[in-house]
C-alpha positions in Angstrom: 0.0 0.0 0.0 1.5 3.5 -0.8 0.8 6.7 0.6 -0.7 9.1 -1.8 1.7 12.9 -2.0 -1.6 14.6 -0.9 -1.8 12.3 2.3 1.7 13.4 2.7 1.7 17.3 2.2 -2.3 16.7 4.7 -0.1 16.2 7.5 1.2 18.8 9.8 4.9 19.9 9.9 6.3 18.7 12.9 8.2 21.9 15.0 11.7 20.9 15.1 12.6 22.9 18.0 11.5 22.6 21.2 9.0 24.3 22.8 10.0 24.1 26.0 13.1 26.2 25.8 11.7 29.9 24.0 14.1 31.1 21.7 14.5 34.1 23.6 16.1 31.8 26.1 18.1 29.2 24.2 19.4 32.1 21.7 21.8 30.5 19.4 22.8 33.8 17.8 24.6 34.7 21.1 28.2 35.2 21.1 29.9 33.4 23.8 30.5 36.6 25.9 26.8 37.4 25.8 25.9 33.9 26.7 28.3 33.6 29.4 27.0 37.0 30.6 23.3 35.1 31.3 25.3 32.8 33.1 27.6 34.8 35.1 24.2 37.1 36.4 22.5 33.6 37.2 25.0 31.5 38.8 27.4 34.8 40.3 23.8 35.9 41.5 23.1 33.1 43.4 26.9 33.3 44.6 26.7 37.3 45.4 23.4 36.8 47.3 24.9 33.8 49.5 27.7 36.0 50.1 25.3 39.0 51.1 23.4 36.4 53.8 27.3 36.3 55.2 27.9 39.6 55.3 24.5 40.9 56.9 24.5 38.1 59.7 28.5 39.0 60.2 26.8 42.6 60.6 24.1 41.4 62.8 26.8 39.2 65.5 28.9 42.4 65.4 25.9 44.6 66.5 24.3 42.4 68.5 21.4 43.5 71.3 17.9 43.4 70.1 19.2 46.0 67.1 21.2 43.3 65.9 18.2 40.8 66.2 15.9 42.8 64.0 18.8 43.4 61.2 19.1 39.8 61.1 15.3 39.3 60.8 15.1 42.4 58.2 17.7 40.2 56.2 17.0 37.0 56.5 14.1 38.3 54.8 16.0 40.1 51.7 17.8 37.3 51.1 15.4 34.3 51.0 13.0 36.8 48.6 16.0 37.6 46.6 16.5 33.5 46.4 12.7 33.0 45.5 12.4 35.4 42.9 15.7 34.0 40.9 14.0 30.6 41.2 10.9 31.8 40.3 12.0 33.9 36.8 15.8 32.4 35.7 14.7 28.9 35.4 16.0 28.2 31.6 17.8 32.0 31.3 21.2 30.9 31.1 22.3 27.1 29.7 26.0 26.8 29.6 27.5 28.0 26.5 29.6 25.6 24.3 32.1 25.9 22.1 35.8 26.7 22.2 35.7 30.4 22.8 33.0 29.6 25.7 35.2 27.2 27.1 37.8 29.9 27.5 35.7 32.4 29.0 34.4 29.4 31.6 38.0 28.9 32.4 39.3 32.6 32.6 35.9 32.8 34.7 36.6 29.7 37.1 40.2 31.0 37.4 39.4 34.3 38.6 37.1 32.6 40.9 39.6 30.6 42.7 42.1 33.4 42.6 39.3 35.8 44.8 38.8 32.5 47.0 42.6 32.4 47.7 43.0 35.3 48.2 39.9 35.8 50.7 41.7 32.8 52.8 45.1 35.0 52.7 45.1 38.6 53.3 42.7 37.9 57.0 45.8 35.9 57.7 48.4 38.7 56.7 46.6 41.3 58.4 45.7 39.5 61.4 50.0 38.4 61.7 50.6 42.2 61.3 48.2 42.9 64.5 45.0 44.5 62.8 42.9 42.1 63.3 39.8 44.0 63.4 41.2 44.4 59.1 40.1 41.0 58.5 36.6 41.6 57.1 37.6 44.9 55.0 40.7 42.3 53.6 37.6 39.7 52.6 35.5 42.4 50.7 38.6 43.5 48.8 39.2 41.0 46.9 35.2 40.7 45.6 35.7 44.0 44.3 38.6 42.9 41.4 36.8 40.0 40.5 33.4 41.9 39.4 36.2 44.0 37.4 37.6 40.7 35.9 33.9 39.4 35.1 32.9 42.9 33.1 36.0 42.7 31.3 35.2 39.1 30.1 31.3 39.1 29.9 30.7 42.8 29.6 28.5 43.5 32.8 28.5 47.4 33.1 26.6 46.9 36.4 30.1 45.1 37.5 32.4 48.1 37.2 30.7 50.2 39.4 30.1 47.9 41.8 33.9 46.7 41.8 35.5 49.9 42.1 32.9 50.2 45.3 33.7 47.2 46.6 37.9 47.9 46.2 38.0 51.4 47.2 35.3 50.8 49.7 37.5 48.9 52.2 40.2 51.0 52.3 38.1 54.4 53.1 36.7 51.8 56.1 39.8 51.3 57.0 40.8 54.7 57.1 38.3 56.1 58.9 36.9 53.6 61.0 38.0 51.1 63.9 36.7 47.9 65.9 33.1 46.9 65.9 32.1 49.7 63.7 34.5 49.3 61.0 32.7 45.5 61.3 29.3 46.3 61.0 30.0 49.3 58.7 31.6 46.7 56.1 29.0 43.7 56.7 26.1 46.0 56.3 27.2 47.7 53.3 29.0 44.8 51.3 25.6 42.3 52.0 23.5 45.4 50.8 25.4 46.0 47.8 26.1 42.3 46.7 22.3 41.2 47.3 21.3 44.8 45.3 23.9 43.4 42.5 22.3 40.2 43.0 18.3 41.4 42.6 19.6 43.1 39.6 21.1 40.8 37.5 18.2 38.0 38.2 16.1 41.2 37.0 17.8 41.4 33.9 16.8 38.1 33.2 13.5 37.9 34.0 13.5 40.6 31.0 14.9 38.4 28.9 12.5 35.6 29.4 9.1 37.9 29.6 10.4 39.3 26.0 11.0 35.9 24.2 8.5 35.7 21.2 5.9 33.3 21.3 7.1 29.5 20.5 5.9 27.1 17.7 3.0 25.6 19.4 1.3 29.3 20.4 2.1 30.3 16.6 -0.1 27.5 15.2 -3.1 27.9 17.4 -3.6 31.4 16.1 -6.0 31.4 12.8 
């Protein structure tokens, strides 16, 4: 038995991407940098606004008293809406790029990474050995502040640059001017309230993203 051409041409065209990635969102006309830049606002996000929780509880100990107690209530609320909403409208924003130019941004990216981890280990223990132990939060934020340089080099995040220059001239104004438990909750406060801010935003620009994605195969072919 054959099949006749008009049975053939009756049937509908299968869509042969998926609709359960928008194009919007899988974007294969990306360059690796811009792809990477999804990635490095969804995954750094997640990262900055873990770091933020850190830095607001730090803030909170160093306070302490029923003023401390509310910052850390006020906070813990920040943070866990900050975690909701990037659940709630990255989902899909950001696969990991491939290719070999991608693969060199994800190392440069991983590199810097551990070079800021390193570091954040090191300079608490140099500064605490030269007796200023009350640098060793100051010496942590630091070393956020050239990696969020680093990152807006590679990925182009504008957002980054300002925020990096904050975070690396920040800590040494601190220092300069400040001493003991207020140079502590001085720093937590304002490096959890600017990372979390950096956070919110960059989960903001991707919710953009996805609520401006056209509409996908299947909602094309239900329109008559």
């Amino acid at each position: 038995m054959t099949t006749k051409p008009e049975a053939i041409n009756a049937m509908p065209a299968q869509p042969i991407s998926s609709t359960t990635q928008p194009d919007a969102i899988k974007a294969p006309d990306l360059t690796p940098a811009a792809a990477w830049s999804r990635r490095v606002r969804r995954i750094g996000g997640f990262i900055q606004a873990a770091f933020a929780a850190f830095w607001l509880v730090r803030a909170s100990l160093a306070i302490g008293g029923r003023t401390g107690d509310i910052l850390l209530a006020v906070s813990s609320v920040a943070v866990i809406g900050v975690f909701a909403y990037a659940i709630k409208v990255t989902a899909g924003t950001a696969p990991r790029p491939a290719g070999p130019q991608a693969r060199r941004i994800e190392r440069s990216v991983t590199l810097a990474t551990v070079i800021e981890l390193a570091a954040a280990f090191v300079l608490p223990v140099i500064v605490i050995a030269a007796g200023h132990s009350d640098w060793v939060l100051p010496s942590i934020v630091i070393t956020i502040g050239p990696l969020l340089l680093w990152l807006d080099h590679l990925v182009h995040i504008p957002r980054y640059r300002l925020v990096g220059w904050a975070l690396t001239a920040g800590p040494v104004i601190l220092v300069a001017t400040m001493s003991g438990s207020a140079l502590a909750v001085t720093t937590g406060i304002a490096a959890g309230v600017i990372l979390l801010g950096t956070a919110a935003a960059g989960f903001h620009d991707l919710a953009a993203i996805r609520a401006a994605r056209p509409p996908g195969p299947a909602s094309l072919g239900t329109k008559g």
